[in-house]
Amino acid sequence: MTTHSARSKKHNFTREIELDRITGLAAPKSVSVPLALLTRLLLDANETNRTWLQDFKDDVVRIDSDLYEVLLAYQSMQQA
C-alpha cells in the first residue's frame, strides 16, 4: 500500500523530471518504434482529427537517411 507521503514524493520527483525536460536540463527521451505502428497510429489520429496531434506538429523526428531519400523522391513524384 502506498502512503500519501510516498505518493507525494513520487509526484514531486516526476514533476521535477518533467520541468528539467521542458527547460532543456534533462537528456531528451527517445524510443524505437516500428514504422508500421507509428504510421498506423498517426494516420488514424489525422483521419479522426485528434487535437493532440497538433501539439506535436513542430516536433522533430529522426529517421534513417534511406527512408528520407525515398520520401523526398515520393514527394517529388507527387508534385510532378
Tab-separated table of N, CA, C and O in Angstrom:
chain	number	residue	atom	x	y	z
A	1	MET	N	0.838	-1.178	0.000
A	1	MET	CA	0.000	0.000	0.000
A	1	MET	C	0.889	1.249	0.000
A	1	MET	O	1.823	1.361	0.764
A	2	THR	N	0.595	2.174	-0.855
A	2	THR	CA	1.385	3.395	-0.956
A	2	THR	C	0.804	4.450	-0.031
A	2	THR	O	-0.403	4.698	-0.026
A	3	THR	N	1.664	5.056	0.748
A	3	THR	CA	1.199	6.097	1.654
A	3	THR	C	1.094	7.418	0.922
A	3	THR	O	1.643	7.598	-0.165
A	4	HIS	N	0.371	8.348	1.536
A	4	HIS	CA	0.220	9.681	0.947
A	4	HIS	C	1.586	10.341	0.772
A	4	HIS	O	1.854	10.959	-0.250
A	5	SER	N	2.450	10.173	1.754
A	5	SER	CA	3.783	10.772	1.688
A	5	SER	C	4.597	10.205	0.525
A	5	SER	O	5.275	10.937	-0.181
A	6	ALA	N	4.510	8.899	0.326
A	6	ALA	CA	5.247	8.271	-0.776
A	6	ALA	C	4.708	8.735	-2.115
A	6	ALA	O	5.460	8.999	-3.044
A	7	ARG	N	3.382	8.838	-2.245
A	7	ARG	CA	2.781	9.328	-3.493
A	7	ARG	C	3.201	10.768	-3.749
A	7	ARG	O	3.499	11.156	-4.869
A	8	SER	N	3.216	11.570	-2.712
A	8	SER	CA	3.593	12.976	-2.846
A	8	SER	C	5.040	13.107	-3.302
A	8	SER	O	5.352	13.917	-4.177
A	9	LYS	N	5.936	12.316	-2.745
A	9	LYS	CA	7.342	12.351	-3.136
A	9	LYS	C	7.507	11.929	-4.593
A	9	LYS	O	8.255	12.541	-5.344
A	10	LYS	N	6.783	10.864	-4.990
A	10	LYS	CA	6.863	10.399	-6.369
A	10	LYS	C	6.335	11.470	-7.312
A	10	LYS	O	6.916	11.729	-8.361
A	11	HIS	N	5.232	12.112	-6.966
A	11	HIS	CA	4.649	13.169	-7.799
A	11	HIS	C	5.625	14.337	-7.943
A	11	HIS	O	5.823	14.849	-9.043
A	12	ASN	N	6.232	14.752	-6.841
A	12	ASN	CA	7.202	15.852	-6.898
A	12	ASN	C	8.411	15.489	-7.747
A	12	ASN	O	8.899	16.305	-8.523
A	13	PHE	N	8.902	14.252	-7.626
A	13	PHE	CA	10.042	13.794	-8.410
A	13	PHE	C	9.691	13.792	-9.891
A	13	PHE	O	10.464	14.266	-10.729
A	14	THR	N	8.507	13.277	-10.217
A	14	THR	CA	8.055	13.247	-11.612
A	14	THR	C	7.926	14.656	-12.162
A	14	THR	O	8.319	14.933	-13.290
A	15	ARG	N	7.386	15.568	-11.383
A	15	ARG	CA	7.229	16.960	-11.811
A	15	ARG	C	8.602	17.598	-12.055
A	15	ARG	O	8.783	18.310	-13.042
A	16	GLU	N	9.579	17.317	-11.195
A	16	GLU	CA	10.928	17.869	-11.377
A	16	GLU	C	11.568	17.335	-12.656
A	16	GLU	O	12.213	18.083	-13.394
A	17	ILE	N	11.393	16.063	-12.940
A	17	ILE	CA	11.939	15.478	-14.168
A	17	ILE	C	11.316	16.145	-15.384
A	17	ILE	O	12.004	16.490	-16.339
A	18	GLU	N	9.997	16.339	-15.357
A	18	GLU	CA	9.308	16.964	-16.484
A	18	GLU	C	9.766	18.416	-16.651
A	18	GLU	O	9.979	18.874	-17.777
A	19	LEU	N	9.930	19.131	-15.575
A	19	LEU	CA	10.425	20.514	-15.666
A	19	LEU	C	11.835	20.549	-16.236
A	19	LEU	O	12.155	21.426	-17.055
A	20	ASP	N	12.684	19.612	-15.838
A	20	ASP	CA	14.036	19.532	-16.397
A	20	ASP	C	13.988	19.278	-17.895
A	20	ASP	O	14.736	19.856	-18.670
A	21	ARG	N	13.064	18.415	-18.330
A	21	ARG	CA	12.934	18.117	-19.754
A	21	ARG	C	12.467	19.348	-20.517
A	21	ARG	O	13.005	19.691	-21.560
A	22	ILE	N	11.486	20.045	-19.977
A	22	ILE	CA	10.931	21.228	-20.644
A	22	ILE	C	11.971	22.331	-20.758
A	22	ILE	O	12.082	23.003	-21.787
A	23	THR	N	12.752	22.533	-19.729
A	23	THR	CA	13.744	23.607	-19.730
A	23	THR	C	15.034	23.224	-20.431
A	23	THR	O	15.928	24.050	-20.588
A	24	GLY	N	15.145	21.965	-20.859
A	24	GLY	CA	16.326	21.533	-21.585
A	24	GLY	C	17.457	21.071	-20.693
A	24	GLY	O	18.565	20.857	-21.162
A	25	LEU	N	17.201	20.909	-19.398
A	25	LEU	CA	18.244	20.464	-18.482
A	25	LEU	C	18.393	18.944	-18.453
A	25	LEU	O	19.421	18.430	-18.044
A	26	ALA	N	17.381	18.235	-18.885
A	26	ALA	CA	17.428	16.773	-18.878
A	26	ALA	C	17.749	16.260	-20.276
A	26	ALA	O	17.497	16.930	-21.271
A	27	ALA	N	18.297	15.073	-20.320
A	27	ALA	CA	18.556	14.440	-21.614
A	27	ALA	C	17.223	14.132	-22.287
A	27	ALA	O	16.273	13.723	-21.621
A	28	PRO	N	17.114	14.354	-23.591
A	28	PRO	CA	15.850	14.066	-24.271
A	28	PRO	C	15.541	12.581	-24.240
A	28	PRO	O	16.441	11.752	-24.299
A	29	LYS	N	14.272	12.260	-24.109
A	29	LYS	CA	13.837	10.862	-24.122
A	29	LYS	C	13.639	10.430	-25.570
A	29	LYS	O	13.222	11.212	-26.403
A	30	SER	N	13.963	9.195	-25.848
A	30	SER	CA	13.691	8.660	-27.184
A	30	SER	C	13.348	7.188	-27.054
A	30	SER	O	13.753	6.523	-26.108
A	31	VAL	N	12.575	6.717	-28.011
A	31	VAL	CA	12.198	5.310	-28.064
A	31	VAL	C	12.276	4.842	-29.510
A	31	VAL	O	12.223	5.653	-30.434
A	32	SER	N	12.411	3.558	-29.696
A	32	SER	CA	12.383	2.967	-31.030
A	32	SER	C	11.009	2.356	-31.246
A	32	SER	O	10.523	1.609	-30.403
A	33	VAL	N	10.393	2.706	-32.378
A	33	VAL	CA	9.047	2.243	-32.683
A	33	VAL	C	9.028	1.736	-34.114
A	33	VAL	O	9.564	2.401	-35.007
A	34	PRO	N	8.405	0.585	-34.365
A	34	PRO	CA	8.286	0.121	-35.747
A	34	PRO	C	7.504	1.142	-36.583
A	34	PRO	O	6.492	1.683	-36.134
A	35	LEU	N	7.979	1.403	-37.775
A	35	LEU	CA	7.346	2.383	-38.647
A	35	LEU	C	5.891	2.030	-38.926
A	35	LEU	O	5.028	2.914	-38.983
A	36	ALA	N	5.584	0.752	-39.072
A	36	ALA	CA	4.205	0.332	-39.344
A	36	ALA	C	3.261	0.760	-38.223
A	36	ALA	O	2.157	1.241	-38.482
A	37	LEU	N	3.682	0.611	-36.990
A	37	LEU	CA	2.862	1.033	-35.860
A	37	LEU	C	2.705	2.545	-35.841
A	37	LEU	O	1.598	3.067	-35.682
A	38	LEU	N	3.806	3.238	-36.025
A	38	LEU	CA	3.781	4.696	-35.995
A	38	LEU	C	2.866	5.265	-37.071
A	38	LEU	O	2.030	6.124	-36.798
A	39	THR	N	3.003	4.777	-38.291
A	39	THR	CA	2.182	5.313	-39.376
A	39	THR	C	0.709	4.984	-39.169
A	39	THR	O	-0.157	5.828	-39.413
A	40	ARG	N	0.409	3.775	-38.694
A	40	ARG	CA	-0.991	3.407	-38.462
A	40	ARG	C	-1.633	4.340	-37.444
A	40	ARG	O	-2.730	4.853	-37.650
A	41	LEU	N	-0.929	4.603	-36.340
A	41	LEU	CA	-1.473	5.463	-35.295
A	41	LEU	C	-1.583	6.916	-35.745
A	41	LEU	O	-2.584	7.585	-35.480
A	42	LEU	N	-0.560	7.404	-36.454
A	42	LEU	CA	-0.607	8.788	-36.924
A	42	LEU	C	-1.687	8.994	-37.979
A	42	LEU	O	-2.375	10.027	-37.980
A	43	LEU	N	-1.837	8.035	-38.877
A	43	LEU	CA	-2.896	8.139	-39.880
A	43	LEU	C	-4.274	8.161	-39.227
A	43	LEU	O	-5.136	8.967	-39.590
A	44	ASP	N	-4.484	7.290	-38.256
A	44	ASP	CA	-5.761	7.264	-37.560
A	44	ASP	C	-6.006	8.576	-36.821
A	44	ASP	O	-7.108	9.133	-36.876
A	45	ALA	N	-4.995	9.078	-36.140
A	45	ALA	CA	-5.137	10.341	-35.408
A	45	ALA	C	-5.454	11.485	-36.358
A	45	ALA	O	-6.279	12.351	-36.055
A	46	ASN	N	-4.825	11.487	-37.524
A	46	ASN	CA	-5.081	12.535	-38.510
A	46	ASN	C	-6.487	12.419	-39.092
A	46	ASN	O	-7.212	13.410	-39.201
A	47	GLU	N	-6.878	11.197	-39.446
A	47	GLU	CA	-8.202	10.980	-40.045
A	47	GLU	C	-9.333	11.285	-39.080
A	47	GLU	O	-10.415	11.692	-39.497
A	48	THR	N	-9.103	11.107	-37.789
A	48	THR	CA	-10.143	11.361	-36.792
A	48	THR	C	-9.977	12.726	-36.123
A	48	THR	O	-10.623	13.012	-35.124
A	49	ASN	N	-9.097	13.548	-36.708
A	49	ASN	CA	-8.891	14.932	-36.245
A	49	ASN	C	-8.606	15.036	-34.751
A	49	ASN	O	-9.210	15.849	-34.048
A	50	ARG	N	-7.695	14.222	-34.277
A	50	ARG	CA	-7.315	14.279	-32.858
A	50	ARG	C	-6.531	15.555	-32.599
A	50	ARG	O	-5.526	15.845	-33.258
A	51	THR	N	-6.983	16.341	-31.643
A	51	THR	CA	-6.347	17.633	-31.374
A	51	THR	C	-4.937	17.475	-30.826
A	51	THR	O	-4.099	18.347	-31.048
A	52	TRP	N	-4.655	16.374	-30.137
A	52	TRP	CA	-3.319	16.203	-29.564
A	52	TRP	C	-2.251	16.130	-30.643
A	52	TRP	O	-1.094	16.457	-30.399
A	53	LEU	N	-2.628	15.735	-31.842
A	53	LEU	CA	-1.655	15.645	-32.925
A	53	LEU	C	-1.057	17.017	-33.226
A	53	LEU	O	0.127	17.135	-33.538
A	54	GLN	N	-1.849	18.070	-33.107
A	54	GLN	CA	-1.366	19.432	-33.330
A	54	GLN	C	-0.315	19.845	-32.300
A	54	GLN	O	0.553	20.662	-32.579
A	55	ASP	N	-0.390	19.278	-31.099
A	55	ASP	CA	0.592	19.600	-30.062
A	55	ASP	C	2.007	19.210	-30.459
A	55	ASP	O	2.972	19.765	-29.952
A	56	PHE	N	2.133	18.256	-31.364
A	56	PHE	CA	3.439	17.728	-31.750
A	56	PHE	C	3.848	18.122	-33.166
A	56	PHE	O	4.866	17.660	-33.671
A	57	LYS	N	3.086	19.000	-33.800
A	57	LYS	CA	3.321	19.303	-35.216
A	57	LYS	C	4.701	19.886	-35.495
A	57	LYS	O	5.220	19.735	-36.591
A	58	ASP	N	5.325	20.544	-34.535
A	58	ASP	CA	6.645	21.136	-34.746
A	58	ASP	C	7.778	20.290	-34.189
A	58	ASP	O	8.937	20.687	-34.251
A	59	ASP	N	7.455	19.112	-33.641
A	59	ASP	CA	8.492	18.230	-33.119
A	59	ASP	C	9.330	17.667	-34.260
A	59	ASP	O	8.840	17.468	-35.367
A	60	VAL	N	10.581	17.413	-33.986
A	60	VAL	CA	11.497	16.830	-34.966
A	60	VAL	C	11.576	15.332	-34.722
A	60	VAL	O	11.677	14.876	-33.589
A	61	VAL	N	11.523	14.571	-35.810
A	61	VAL	CA	11.582	13.114	-35.738
A	61	VAL	C	12.812	12.643	-36.491
A	61	VAL	O	13.086	13.114	-37.593
A	62	ARG	N	13.559	11.723	-35.897
A	62	ARG	CA	14.741	11.168	-36.556
A	62	ARG	C	14.339	9.933	-37.342
A	62	ARG	O	13.655	9.057	-36.823
A	63	ILE	N	14.765	9.882	-38.604
A	63	ILE	CA	14.514	8.709	-39.446
A	63	ILE	C	15.805	8.338	-40.156
A	63	ILE	O	16.733	9.148	-40.258
A	64	ASP	N	15.863	7.123	-40.663
A	64	ASP	CA	17.028	6.679	-41.427
A	64	ASP	C	17.151	7.515	-42.691
A	64	ASP	O	16.149	7.920	-43.297
A	65	SER	N	18.383	7.757	-43.117
A	65	SER	CA	18.605	8.590	-44.304
A	65	SER	C	18.041	7.951	-45.565
A	65	SER	O	17.573	8.659	-46.454
A	66	ASP	N	18.040	6.613	-45.653
A	66	ASP	CA	17.476	5.983	-46.842
A	66	ASP	C	15.962	6.181	-46.920
A	66	ASP	O	15.405	6.419	-47.987
A	67	LEU	N	15.281	6.141	-45.799
A	67	LEU	CA	13.850	6.435	-45.791
A	67	LEU	C	13.605	7.889	-46.176
A	67	LEU	O	12.682	8.182	-46.935
A	68	TYR	N	14.444	8.782	-45.701
A	68	TYR	CA	14.315	10.189	-46.051
A	68	TYR	C	14.448	10.387	-47.559
A	68	TYR	O	13.672	11.124	-48.172
A	69	GLU	N	15.409	9.713	-48.180
A	69	GLU	CA	15.603	9.814	-49.627
A	69	GLU	C	14.372	9.302	-50.374
A	69	GLU	O	13.941	9.901	-51.366
A	70	VAL	N	13.808	8.195	-49.908
A	70	VAL	CA	12.606	7.651	-50.539
A	70	VAL	C	11.447	8.636	-50.393
A	70	VAL	O	10.687	8.872	-51.345
A	71	LEU	N	11.305	9.224	-49.229
A	71	LEU	CA	10.228	10.200	-49.012
A	71	LEU	C	10.397	11.426	-49.904
A	71	LEU	O	9.414	11.941	-50.456
A	72	LEU	N	11.629	11.901	-50.063
A	72	LEU	CA	11.868	13.034	-50.953
A	72	LEU	C	11.533	12.694	-52.394
A	72	LEU	O	10.925	13.503	-53.114
A	73	ALA	N	11.900	11.499	-52.844
A	73	ALA	CA	11.590	11.078	-54.202
A	73	ALA	C	10.074	10.963	-54.382
A	73	ALA	O	9.519	11.384	-55.394
A	74	TYR	N	9.392	10.419	-53.393
A	74	TYR	CA	7.945	10.292	-53.442
A	74	TYR	C	7.284	11.667	-53.508
A	74	TYR	O	6.362	11.896	-54.300
A	75	GLN	N	7.770	12.582	-52.715
A	75	GLN	CA	7.246	13.949	-52.720
A	75	GLN	C	7.440	14.597	-54.080
A	75	GLN	O	6.544	15.251	-54.614
A	76	SER	N	8.595	14.394	-54.665
A	76	SER	CA	8.886	14.951	-55.976
A	76	SER	C	7.956	14.370	-57.040
A	76	SER	O	7.462	15.102	-57.911
A	77	MET	N	7.670	13.055	-56.952
A	77	MET	CA	6.761	12.432	-57.904
A	77	MET	C	5.337	12.958	-57.743
A	77	MET	O	4.618	13.132	-58.722
A	78	GLN	N	4.931	13.212	-56.511
A	78	GLN	CA	3.579	13.729	-56.264
A	78	GLN	C	3.402	15.134	-56.848
A	78	GLN	O	2.335	15.471	-57.327
A	79	GLN	N	4.447	15.937	-56.772
A	79	GLN	CA	4.372	17.316	-57.239
A	79	GLN	C	4.412	17.415	-58.756
A	79	GLN	O	4.008	18.412	-59.324
A	80	ALA	N	4.923	16.368	-59.406
A	80	ALA	CA	5.039	16.380	-60.860
A	80	ALA	C	3.709	16.151	-61.554
A	80	ALA	O	2.779	15.667	-61.045
